[in-house]
Short mmCIF file of C-alpha atoms and ligand atoms in Angstrom, two decimals:
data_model
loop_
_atom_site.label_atom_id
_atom_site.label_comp_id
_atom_site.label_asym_id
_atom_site.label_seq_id
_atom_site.Cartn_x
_atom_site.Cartn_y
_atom_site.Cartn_z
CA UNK A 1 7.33 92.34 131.92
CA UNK A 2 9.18 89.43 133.46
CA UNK A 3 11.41 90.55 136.20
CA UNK A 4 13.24 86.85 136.85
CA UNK A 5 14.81 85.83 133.90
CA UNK A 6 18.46 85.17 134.09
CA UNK A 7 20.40 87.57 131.77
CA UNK A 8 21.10 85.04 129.17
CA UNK A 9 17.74 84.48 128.86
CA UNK A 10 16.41 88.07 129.14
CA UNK A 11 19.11 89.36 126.51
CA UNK A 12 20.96 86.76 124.81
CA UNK A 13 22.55 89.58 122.23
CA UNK A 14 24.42 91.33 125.18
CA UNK A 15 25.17 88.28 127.09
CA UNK A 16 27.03 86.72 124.56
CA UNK A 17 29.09 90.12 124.06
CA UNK A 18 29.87 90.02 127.50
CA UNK A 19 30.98 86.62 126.68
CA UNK A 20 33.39 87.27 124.28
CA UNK A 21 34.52 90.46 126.12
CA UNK A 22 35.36 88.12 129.34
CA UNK A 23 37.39 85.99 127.20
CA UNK A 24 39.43 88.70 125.64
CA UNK A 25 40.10 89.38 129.35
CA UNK A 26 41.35 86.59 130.31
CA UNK A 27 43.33 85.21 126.82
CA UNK A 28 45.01 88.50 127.06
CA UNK A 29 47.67 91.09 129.04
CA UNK A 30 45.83 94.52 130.41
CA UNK A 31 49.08 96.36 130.40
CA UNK A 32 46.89 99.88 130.56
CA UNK A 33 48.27 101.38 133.63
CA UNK A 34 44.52 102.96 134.03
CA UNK A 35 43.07 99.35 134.37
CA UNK A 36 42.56 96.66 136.61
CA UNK A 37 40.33 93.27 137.63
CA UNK A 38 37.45 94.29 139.95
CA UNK A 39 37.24 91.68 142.33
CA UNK A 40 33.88 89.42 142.27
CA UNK A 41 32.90 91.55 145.59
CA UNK A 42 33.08 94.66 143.94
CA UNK A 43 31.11 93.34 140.77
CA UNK A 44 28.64 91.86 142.92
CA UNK A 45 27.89 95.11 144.45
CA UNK A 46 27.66 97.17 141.17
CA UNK A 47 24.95 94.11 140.01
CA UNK A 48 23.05 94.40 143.11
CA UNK A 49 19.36 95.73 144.24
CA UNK A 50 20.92 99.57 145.13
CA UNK A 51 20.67 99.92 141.57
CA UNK A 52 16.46 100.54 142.03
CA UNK A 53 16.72 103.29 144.28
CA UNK A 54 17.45 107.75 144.20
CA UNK A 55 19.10 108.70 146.70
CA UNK A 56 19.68 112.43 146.15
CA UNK A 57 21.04 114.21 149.28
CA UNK A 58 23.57 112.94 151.25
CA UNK A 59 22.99 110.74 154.47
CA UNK A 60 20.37 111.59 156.73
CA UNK A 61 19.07 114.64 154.24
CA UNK A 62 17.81 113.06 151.38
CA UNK A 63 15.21 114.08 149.27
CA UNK A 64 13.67 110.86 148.47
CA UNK A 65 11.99 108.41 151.01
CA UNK A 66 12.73 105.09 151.57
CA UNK A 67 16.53 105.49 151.95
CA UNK A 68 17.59 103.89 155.81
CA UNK A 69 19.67 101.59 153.51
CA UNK A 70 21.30 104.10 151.78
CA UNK A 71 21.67 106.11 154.71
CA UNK A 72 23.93 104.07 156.10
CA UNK A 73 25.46 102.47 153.34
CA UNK A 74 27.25 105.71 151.84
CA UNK A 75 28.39 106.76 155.72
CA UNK A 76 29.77 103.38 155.54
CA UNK A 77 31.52 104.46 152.22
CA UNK A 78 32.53 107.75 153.43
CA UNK A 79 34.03 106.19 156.80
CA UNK A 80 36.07 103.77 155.39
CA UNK A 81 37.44 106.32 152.69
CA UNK A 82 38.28 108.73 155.48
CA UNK A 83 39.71 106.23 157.74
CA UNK A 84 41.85 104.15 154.91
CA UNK A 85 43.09 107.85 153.68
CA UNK A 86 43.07 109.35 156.86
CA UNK A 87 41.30 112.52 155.11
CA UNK A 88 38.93 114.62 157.02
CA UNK A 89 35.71 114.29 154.62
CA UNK A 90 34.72 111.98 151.31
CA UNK A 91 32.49 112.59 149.02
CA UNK A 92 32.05 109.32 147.00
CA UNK A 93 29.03 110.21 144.99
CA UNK A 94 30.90 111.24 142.20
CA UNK A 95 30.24 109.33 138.47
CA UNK A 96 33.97 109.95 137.21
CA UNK A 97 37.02 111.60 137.77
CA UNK A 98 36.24 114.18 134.97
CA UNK A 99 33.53 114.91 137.08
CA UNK A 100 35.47 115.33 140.66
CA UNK A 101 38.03 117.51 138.99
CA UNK A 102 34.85 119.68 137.71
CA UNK A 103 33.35 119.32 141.04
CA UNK A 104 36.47 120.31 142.75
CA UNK A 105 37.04 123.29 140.54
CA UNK A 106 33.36 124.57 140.96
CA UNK A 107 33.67 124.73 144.74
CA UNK A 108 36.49 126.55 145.03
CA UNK A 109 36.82 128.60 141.76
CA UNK A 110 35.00 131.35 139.98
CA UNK A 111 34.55 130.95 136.03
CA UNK A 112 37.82 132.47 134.65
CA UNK A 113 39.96 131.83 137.68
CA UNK A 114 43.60 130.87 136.67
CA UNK A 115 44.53 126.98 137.24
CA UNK A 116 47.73 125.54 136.50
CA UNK A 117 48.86 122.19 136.02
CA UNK A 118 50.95 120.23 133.25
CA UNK A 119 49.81 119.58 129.88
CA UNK A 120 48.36 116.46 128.47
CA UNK A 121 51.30 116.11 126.47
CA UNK A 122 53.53 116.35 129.43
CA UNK A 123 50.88 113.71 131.49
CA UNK A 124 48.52 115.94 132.65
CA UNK A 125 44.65 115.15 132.24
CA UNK A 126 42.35 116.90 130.36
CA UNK A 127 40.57 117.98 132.82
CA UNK A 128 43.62 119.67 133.89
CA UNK A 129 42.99 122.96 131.41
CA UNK A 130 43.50 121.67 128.33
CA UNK A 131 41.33 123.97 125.06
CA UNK A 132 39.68 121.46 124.49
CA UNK A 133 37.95 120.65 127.56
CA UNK A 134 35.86 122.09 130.12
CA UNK A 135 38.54 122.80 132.17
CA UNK A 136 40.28 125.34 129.79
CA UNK A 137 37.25 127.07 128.50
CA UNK A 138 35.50 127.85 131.54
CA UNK A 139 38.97 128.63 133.56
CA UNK A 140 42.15 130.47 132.59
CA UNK A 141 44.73 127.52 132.32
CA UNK A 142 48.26 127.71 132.68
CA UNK A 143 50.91 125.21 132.21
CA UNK A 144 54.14 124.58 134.56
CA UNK A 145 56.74 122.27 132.83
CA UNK A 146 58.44 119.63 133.13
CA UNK A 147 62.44 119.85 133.49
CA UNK A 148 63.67 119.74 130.18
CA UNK A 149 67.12 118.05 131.23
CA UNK A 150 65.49 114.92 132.72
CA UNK A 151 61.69 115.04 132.21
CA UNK A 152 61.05 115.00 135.83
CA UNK A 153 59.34 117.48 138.00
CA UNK A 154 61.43 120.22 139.35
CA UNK A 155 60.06 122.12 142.19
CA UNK A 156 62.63 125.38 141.91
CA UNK A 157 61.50 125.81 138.31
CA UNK A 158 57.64 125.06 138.69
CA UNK A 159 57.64 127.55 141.77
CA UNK A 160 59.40 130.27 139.23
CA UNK A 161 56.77 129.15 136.57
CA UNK A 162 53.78 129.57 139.16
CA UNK A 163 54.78 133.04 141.33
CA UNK A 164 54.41 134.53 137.08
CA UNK A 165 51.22 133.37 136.82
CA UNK A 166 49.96 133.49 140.50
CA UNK A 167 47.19 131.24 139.82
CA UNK A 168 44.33 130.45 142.54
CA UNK A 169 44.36 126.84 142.29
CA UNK A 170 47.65 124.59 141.05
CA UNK A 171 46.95 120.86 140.53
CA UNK A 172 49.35 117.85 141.08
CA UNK A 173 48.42 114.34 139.37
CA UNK A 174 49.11 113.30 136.57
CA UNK A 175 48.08 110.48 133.85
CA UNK A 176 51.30 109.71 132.92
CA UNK A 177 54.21 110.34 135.06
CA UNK A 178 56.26 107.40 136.18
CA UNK A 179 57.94 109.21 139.39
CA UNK A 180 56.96 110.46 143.30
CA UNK A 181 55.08 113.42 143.41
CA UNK A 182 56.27 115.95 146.23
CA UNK A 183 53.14 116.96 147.50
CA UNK A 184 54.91 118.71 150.26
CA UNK A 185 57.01 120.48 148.07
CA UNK A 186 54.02 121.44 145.77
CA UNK A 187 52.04 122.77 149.45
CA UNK A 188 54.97 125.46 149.94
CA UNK A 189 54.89 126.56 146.16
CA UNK A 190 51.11 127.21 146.92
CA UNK A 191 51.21 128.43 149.76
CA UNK A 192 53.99 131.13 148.22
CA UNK A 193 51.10 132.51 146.09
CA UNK A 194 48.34 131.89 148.28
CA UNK A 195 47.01 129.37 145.68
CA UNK A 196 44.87 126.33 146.85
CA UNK A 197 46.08 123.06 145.67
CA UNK A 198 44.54 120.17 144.54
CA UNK A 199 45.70 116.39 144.23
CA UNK A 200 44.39 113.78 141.72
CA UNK A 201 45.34 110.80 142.58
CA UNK A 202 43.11 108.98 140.21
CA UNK A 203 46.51 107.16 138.63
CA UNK A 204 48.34 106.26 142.49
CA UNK A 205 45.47 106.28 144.12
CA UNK A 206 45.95 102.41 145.26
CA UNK A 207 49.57 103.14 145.89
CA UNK A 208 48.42 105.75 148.03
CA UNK A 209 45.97 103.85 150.46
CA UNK A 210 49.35 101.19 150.79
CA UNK A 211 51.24 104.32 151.90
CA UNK A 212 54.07 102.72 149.13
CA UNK A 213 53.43 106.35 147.51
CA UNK A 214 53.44 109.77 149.74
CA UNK A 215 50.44 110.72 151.36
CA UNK A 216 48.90 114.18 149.95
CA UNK A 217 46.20 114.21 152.54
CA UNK A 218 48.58 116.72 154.79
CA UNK A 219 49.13 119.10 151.70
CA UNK A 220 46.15 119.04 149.56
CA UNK A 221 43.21 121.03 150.20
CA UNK A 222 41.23 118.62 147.49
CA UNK A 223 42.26 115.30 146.64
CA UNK A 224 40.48 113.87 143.59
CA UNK A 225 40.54 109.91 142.41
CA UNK A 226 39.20 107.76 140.40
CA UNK A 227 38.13 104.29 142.25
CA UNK A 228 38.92 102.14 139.50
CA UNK A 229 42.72 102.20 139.01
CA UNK A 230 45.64 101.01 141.00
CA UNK A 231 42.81 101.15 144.01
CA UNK A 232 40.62 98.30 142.55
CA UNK A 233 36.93 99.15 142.88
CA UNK A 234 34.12 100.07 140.83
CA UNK A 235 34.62 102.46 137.71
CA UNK A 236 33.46 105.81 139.35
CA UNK A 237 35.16 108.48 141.58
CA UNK A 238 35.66 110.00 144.85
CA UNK A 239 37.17 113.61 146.14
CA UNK A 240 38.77 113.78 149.26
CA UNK A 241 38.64 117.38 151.31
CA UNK A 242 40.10 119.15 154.64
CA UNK A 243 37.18 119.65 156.79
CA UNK A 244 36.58 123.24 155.80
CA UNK A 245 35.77 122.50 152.38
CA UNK A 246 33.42 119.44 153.06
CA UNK A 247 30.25 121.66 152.93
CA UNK A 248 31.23 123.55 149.47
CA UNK A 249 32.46 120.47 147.96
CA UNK A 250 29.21 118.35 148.84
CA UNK A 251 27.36 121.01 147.86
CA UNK A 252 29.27 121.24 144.73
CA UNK A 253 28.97 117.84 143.88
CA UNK A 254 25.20 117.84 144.61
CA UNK A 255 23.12 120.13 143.63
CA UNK A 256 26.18 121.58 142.20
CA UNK A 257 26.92 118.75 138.89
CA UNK A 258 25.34 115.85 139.64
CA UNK A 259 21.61 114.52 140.58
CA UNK A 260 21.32 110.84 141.28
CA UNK A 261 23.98 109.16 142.77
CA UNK A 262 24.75 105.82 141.87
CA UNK A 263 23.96 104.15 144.93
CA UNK A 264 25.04 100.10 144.00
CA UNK A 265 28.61 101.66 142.48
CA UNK A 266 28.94 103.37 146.17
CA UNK A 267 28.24 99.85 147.25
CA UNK A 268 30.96 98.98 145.64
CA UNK A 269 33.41 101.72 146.68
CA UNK A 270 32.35 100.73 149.92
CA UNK A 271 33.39 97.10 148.96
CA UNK A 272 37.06 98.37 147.71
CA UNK A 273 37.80 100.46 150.58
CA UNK A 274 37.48 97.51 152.95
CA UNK A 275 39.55 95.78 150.65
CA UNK A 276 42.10 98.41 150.11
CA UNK A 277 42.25 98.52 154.27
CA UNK A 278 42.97 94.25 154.68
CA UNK A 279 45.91 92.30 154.56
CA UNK A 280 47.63 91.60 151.24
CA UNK A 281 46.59 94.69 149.86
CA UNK A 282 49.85 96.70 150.72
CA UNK A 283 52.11 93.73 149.47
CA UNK A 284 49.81 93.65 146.19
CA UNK A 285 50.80 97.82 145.55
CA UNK A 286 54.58 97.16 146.22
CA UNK A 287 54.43 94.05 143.86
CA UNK A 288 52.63 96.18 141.22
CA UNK A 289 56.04 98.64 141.43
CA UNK A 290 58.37 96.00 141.49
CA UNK A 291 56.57 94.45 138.65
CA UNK A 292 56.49 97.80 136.53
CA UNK A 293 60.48 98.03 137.08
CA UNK A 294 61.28 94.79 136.09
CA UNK A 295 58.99 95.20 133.20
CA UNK A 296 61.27 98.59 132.71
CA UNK A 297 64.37 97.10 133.20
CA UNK A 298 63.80 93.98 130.90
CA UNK A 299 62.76 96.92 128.42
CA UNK A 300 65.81 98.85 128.51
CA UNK A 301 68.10 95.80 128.16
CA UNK A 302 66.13 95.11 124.57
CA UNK A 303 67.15 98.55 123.83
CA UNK A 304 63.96 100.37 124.74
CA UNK A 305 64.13 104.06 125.79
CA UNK A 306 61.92 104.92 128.98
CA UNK A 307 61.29 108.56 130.00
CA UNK A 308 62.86 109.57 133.24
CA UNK A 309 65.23 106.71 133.13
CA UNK A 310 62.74 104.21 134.81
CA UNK A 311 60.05 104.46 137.29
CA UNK A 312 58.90 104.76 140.64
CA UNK A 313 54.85 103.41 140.63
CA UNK A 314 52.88 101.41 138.45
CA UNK A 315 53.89 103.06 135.00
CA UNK A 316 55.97 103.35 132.40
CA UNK A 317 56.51 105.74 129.78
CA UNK A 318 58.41 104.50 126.68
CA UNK A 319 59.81 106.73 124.15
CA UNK A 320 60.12 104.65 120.94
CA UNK A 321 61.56 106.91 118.68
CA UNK A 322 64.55 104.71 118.50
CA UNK A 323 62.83 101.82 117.12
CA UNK A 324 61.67 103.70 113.82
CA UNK A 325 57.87 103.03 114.82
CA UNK A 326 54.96 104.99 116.23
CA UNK A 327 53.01 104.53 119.87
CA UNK A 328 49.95 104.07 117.68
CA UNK A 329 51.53 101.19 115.38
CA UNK A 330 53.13 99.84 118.62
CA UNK A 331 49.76 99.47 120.37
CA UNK A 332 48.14 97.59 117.41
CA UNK A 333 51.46 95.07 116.57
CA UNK A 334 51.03 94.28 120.37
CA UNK A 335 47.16 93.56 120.39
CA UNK A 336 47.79 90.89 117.71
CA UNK A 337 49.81 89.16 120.30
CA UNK A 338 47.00 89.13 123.23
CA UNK A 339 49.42 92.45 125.27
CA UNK A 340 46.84 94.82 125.32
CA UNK A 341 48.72 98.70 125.68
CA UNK A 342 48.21 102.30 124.87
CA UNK A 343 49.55 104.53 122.88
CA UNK A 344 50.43 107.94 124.62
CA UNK A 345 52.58 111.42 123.98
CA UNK A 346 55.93 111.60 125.57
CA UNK A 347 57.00 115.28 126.71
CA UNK A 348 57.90 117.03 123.65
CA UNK A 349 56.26 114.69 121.27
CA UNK A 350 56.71 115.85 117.44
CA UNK A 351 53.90 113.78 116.60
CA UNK A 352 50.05 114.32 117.04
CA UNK A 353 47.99 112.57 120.11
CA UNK A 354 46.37 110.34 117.21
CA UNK A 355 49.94 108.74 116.65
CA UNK A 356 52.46 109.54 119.31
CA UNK A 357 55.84 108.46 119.74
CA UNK A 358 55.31 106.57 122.78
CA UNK A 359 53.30 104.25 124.66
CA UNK A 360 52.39 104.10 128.44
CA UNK A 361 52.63 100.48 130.02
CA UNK A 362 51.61 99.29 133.61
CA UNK A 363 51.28 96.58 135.76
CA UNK A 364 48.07 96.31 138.23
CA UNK A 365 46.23 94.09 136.07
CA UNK A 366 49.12 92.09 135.80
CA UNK A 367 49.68 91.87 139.50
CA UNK A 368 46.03 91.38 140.10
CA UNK A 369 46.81 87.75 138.34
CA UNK A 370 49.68 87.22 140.47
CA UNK A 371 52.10 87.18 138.30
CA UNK A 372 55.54 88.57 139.87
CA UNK A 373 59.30 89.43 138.32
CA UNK A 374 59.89 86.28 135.99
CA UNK A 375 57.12 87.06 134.05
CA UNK A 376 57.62 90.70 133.41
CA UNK A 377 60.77 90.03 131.90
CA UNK A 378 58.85 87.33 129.60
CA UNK A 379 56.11 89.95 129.01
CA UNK A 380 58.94 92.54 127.97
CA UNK A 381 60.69 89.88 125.81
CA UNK A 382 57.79 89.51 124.17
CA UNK A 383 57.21 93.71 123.64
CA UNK A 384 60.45 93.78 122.54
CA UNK A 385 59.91 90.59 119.88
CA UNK A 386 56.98 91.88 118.21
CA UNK A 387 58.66 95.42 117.19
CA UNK A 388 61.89 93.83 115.92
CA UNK A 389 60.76 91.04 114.46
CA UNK A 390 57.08 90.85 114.23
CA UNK A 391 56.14 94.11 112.23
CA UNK A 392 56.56 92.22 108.92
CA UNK A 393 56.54 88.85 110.20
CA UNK A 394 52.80 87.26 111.22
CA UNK A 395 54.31 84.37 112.07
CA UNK A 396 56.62 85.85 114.91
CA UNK A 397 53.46 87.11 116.31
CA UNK A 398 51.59 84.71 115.74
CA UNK A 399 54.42 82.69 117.91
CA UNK A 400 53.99 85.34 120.48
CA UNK A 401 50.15 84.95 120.91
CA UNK A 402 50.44 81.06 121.74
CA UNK A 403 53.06 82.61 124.70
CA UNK A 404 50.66 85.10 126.28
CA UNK A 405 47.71 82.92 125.93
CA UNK A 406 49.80 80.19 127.73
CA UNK A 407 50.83 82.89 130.29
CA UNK A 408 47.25 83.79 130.66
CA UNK A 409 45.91 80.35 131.18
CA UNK A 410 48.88 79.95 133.82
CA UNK A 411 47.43 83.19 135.98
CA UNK A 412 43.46 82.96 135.31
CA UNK A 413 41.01 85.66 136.25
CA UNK A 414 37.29 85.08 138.22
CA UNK A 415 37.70 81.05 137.21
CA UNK A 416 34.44 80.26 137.89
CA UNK A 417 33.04 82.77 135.45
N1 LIG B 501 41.54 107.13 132.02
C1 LIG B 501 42.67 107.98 132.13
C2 LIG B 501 43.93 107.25 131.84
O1 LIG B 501 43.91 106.27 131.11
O2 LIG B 501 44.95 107.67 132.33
C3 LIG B 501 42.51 109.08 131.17
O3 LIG B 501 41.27 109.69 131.32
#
């Protein structure tokens, strides 16, 4: 079997889908708050040689010969994610953050343990308890809620919620929550019931490492994340652990859930953690939340209806029940136009997940193309265009599409690609 061929020779079929797929990125507006551009460094590393290799075990105790390389590229990885998160231990084996909020659970929990955390349709995950995942079938899941009055988190009512349910382990992160979490507050509710508690920052994890979002490191006894969201890196996952839960939560993670790790995607976490650490990075987090508020503001003005009032990171969560049309019709009008967003449930949703009455915008891909406060409030024009006047109208949209493709060409992504 040839080994040198260039992609487009080896596989024309897929390389030409990856063709079209890298110009849908960059003729169109990645407004999922979940999403972001790797950089080339990052890709690089994912493409590269570390791919041929096991590497089961953790530095210096593997199970597999041949691994100096490895050996000290994942203490590399581990360094800088202790050192840009100031966290005593990092695991950064881990293929998703599904399977860090497993891992984390399996370390410190016993099947049927109570967890507690807020419901999908609130912004939890569902990995957070929720039926119909792992989460609630192997462990007794219980829900605090939000405050009914503004939508927010309210700490007097959540600790009321959890000292009823004493649960062992009480998560805080969330999928869809556009305000500061109080991680200190959410360390004294635990520590009133003796409950461990566990951050996942997968969503703020970026905003995090730019300190332009509290810290939980000091509260948490497990921090889980994602390393492919506000933080920029490679799609995969990391937890983050207090020294005396390094052992059970390696151990968790392998033999525990996982086998092989990915060794060229810890590359590339490696990669993003240098990059998280340099200079620009901490400007590029606070331009992602002024970005997301002018994109709120500009919103509001049209007549749009955000939950909470606003927002305080890189999210927003708009109700649309005003505007007579559904998160899922929203989502598709805007595709037609190039603005790429999801649909999503907004607390106290009367209609199913597959619909919803709201939809979730953000703005790190956005900000990863540079684009600042003027063009928010052109991108939010535009929103706001396409549901008054587009939904029967193809030629509004049509109108719209030549706009965002402009905007697009104006703030290109990996140009020599
Ligand atoms: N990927 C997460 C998000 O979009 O928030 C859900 O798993």
């Amino acid at each position: 079997m040839p080994m040198n061929r260039s992609w487009r020779q080896a596989d024309p079929q897929v390389y030409k889908i990856m063709q079209g797929e890298l110009e849908r990125q960059k003729t169109t507006l990645m407004l999922i708050p979940s999403e972001n551009y790797a950089s080339r460094a990052v890709m690089a590393a994912m493409g590269s040689v570390f791919t041929n290799k096991y590497a089961e075990g953790y530095p210096g105790r593997r199970f597999y010969n041949g691994c100096e390389f490895y050996d000290e590229l994942e203490q590399l990885a581990i360094d800088r994610a202790t050192g840009l998160f100031g966290a005593d231990h990092a695991n950064v084996q881990l293929h998703t953050g599904s399977q860090a909020n497993m891992a984390a659970y399996y370390a410190l929990l016993e099947p049927g343990d109570k967890i507690m955390a807020l419901t999908v349709a609130t912004g939890g995950h569902l990995t957070h308890g929720s039926p119909i995942s792992f989460s609630g079938q192997f462990y007794e899941s219980h829900f605090y809620s939000l405050d009914p009055e503004t939508d927010r988190l309210n700490y007097d009512m959540i600790l009321e919620q959890v000292k009823e349910v004493r649960p062992k382990l009480i998560i805080a992160g969330y999928s869809a929550y556009p305000r500061i979490i109080d991680f200190r507050k959410f360390r004294e509710i635990a520590d009133e019931v003796g409950a461990y508690l566990m951050a996942d920052i997968a969503h703020i994890c970026g905003l995090v490492a730019a300190e332009t979002h509290p810290t939980p490191v000091p509260y948490a006894d497990v921090i889980t994340s994602t390393t492919h969201k506000t933080l920029r890196g490679p799609r995969g996952a990391m937890i983050l652990c207090r020294q005396q839960y390094a052992e059970q939560i390696d151990r968790a993670v392998f033999p525990g859930i996982q086998a092989g790790p990915l060794m060229q995607i810890i590359a590339a976490k490696a990669v993003c953690f240098k990059e998280a650490g340099e200079f620009g990075f901490r400007e590029y987090q606070r331009q992602i939340i002024r970005n997301c508020q002018a994109l709120g503001q500009t919103l509001q003005e049209q007549g749009f209806t955000l939950v909470t009032g606003g927002t305080d990171n890189h999210l927003l969560l708009v109700d649309l029940r005003n505007k007579s049309i559904t998160g899922r019709e929203t989502a598709d009008l805007l595709e037609t136009t190039g603005m790429i967003v999801n649909k999503n449930l907004i607390p106290g949703d009367p209609a199913p997940a597959t619909e919803t009455s709201g939809i979730r915008p953000g703005t790190p891909g956005l900000t990863s193309r540079g684009m600042k406060e003027p063009e928010m409030k052109l991108v939010a024009q535009w929103m706001a265009r396409a549901v008054h006047e587009g939904r029967d109208n193809p030629e509004v949209l049509e109108e719209i599409r030549g706009e965002v493709r402009e905007l697009c060409e104006a703030f290109p992504i990996y140009e020599d690609l």
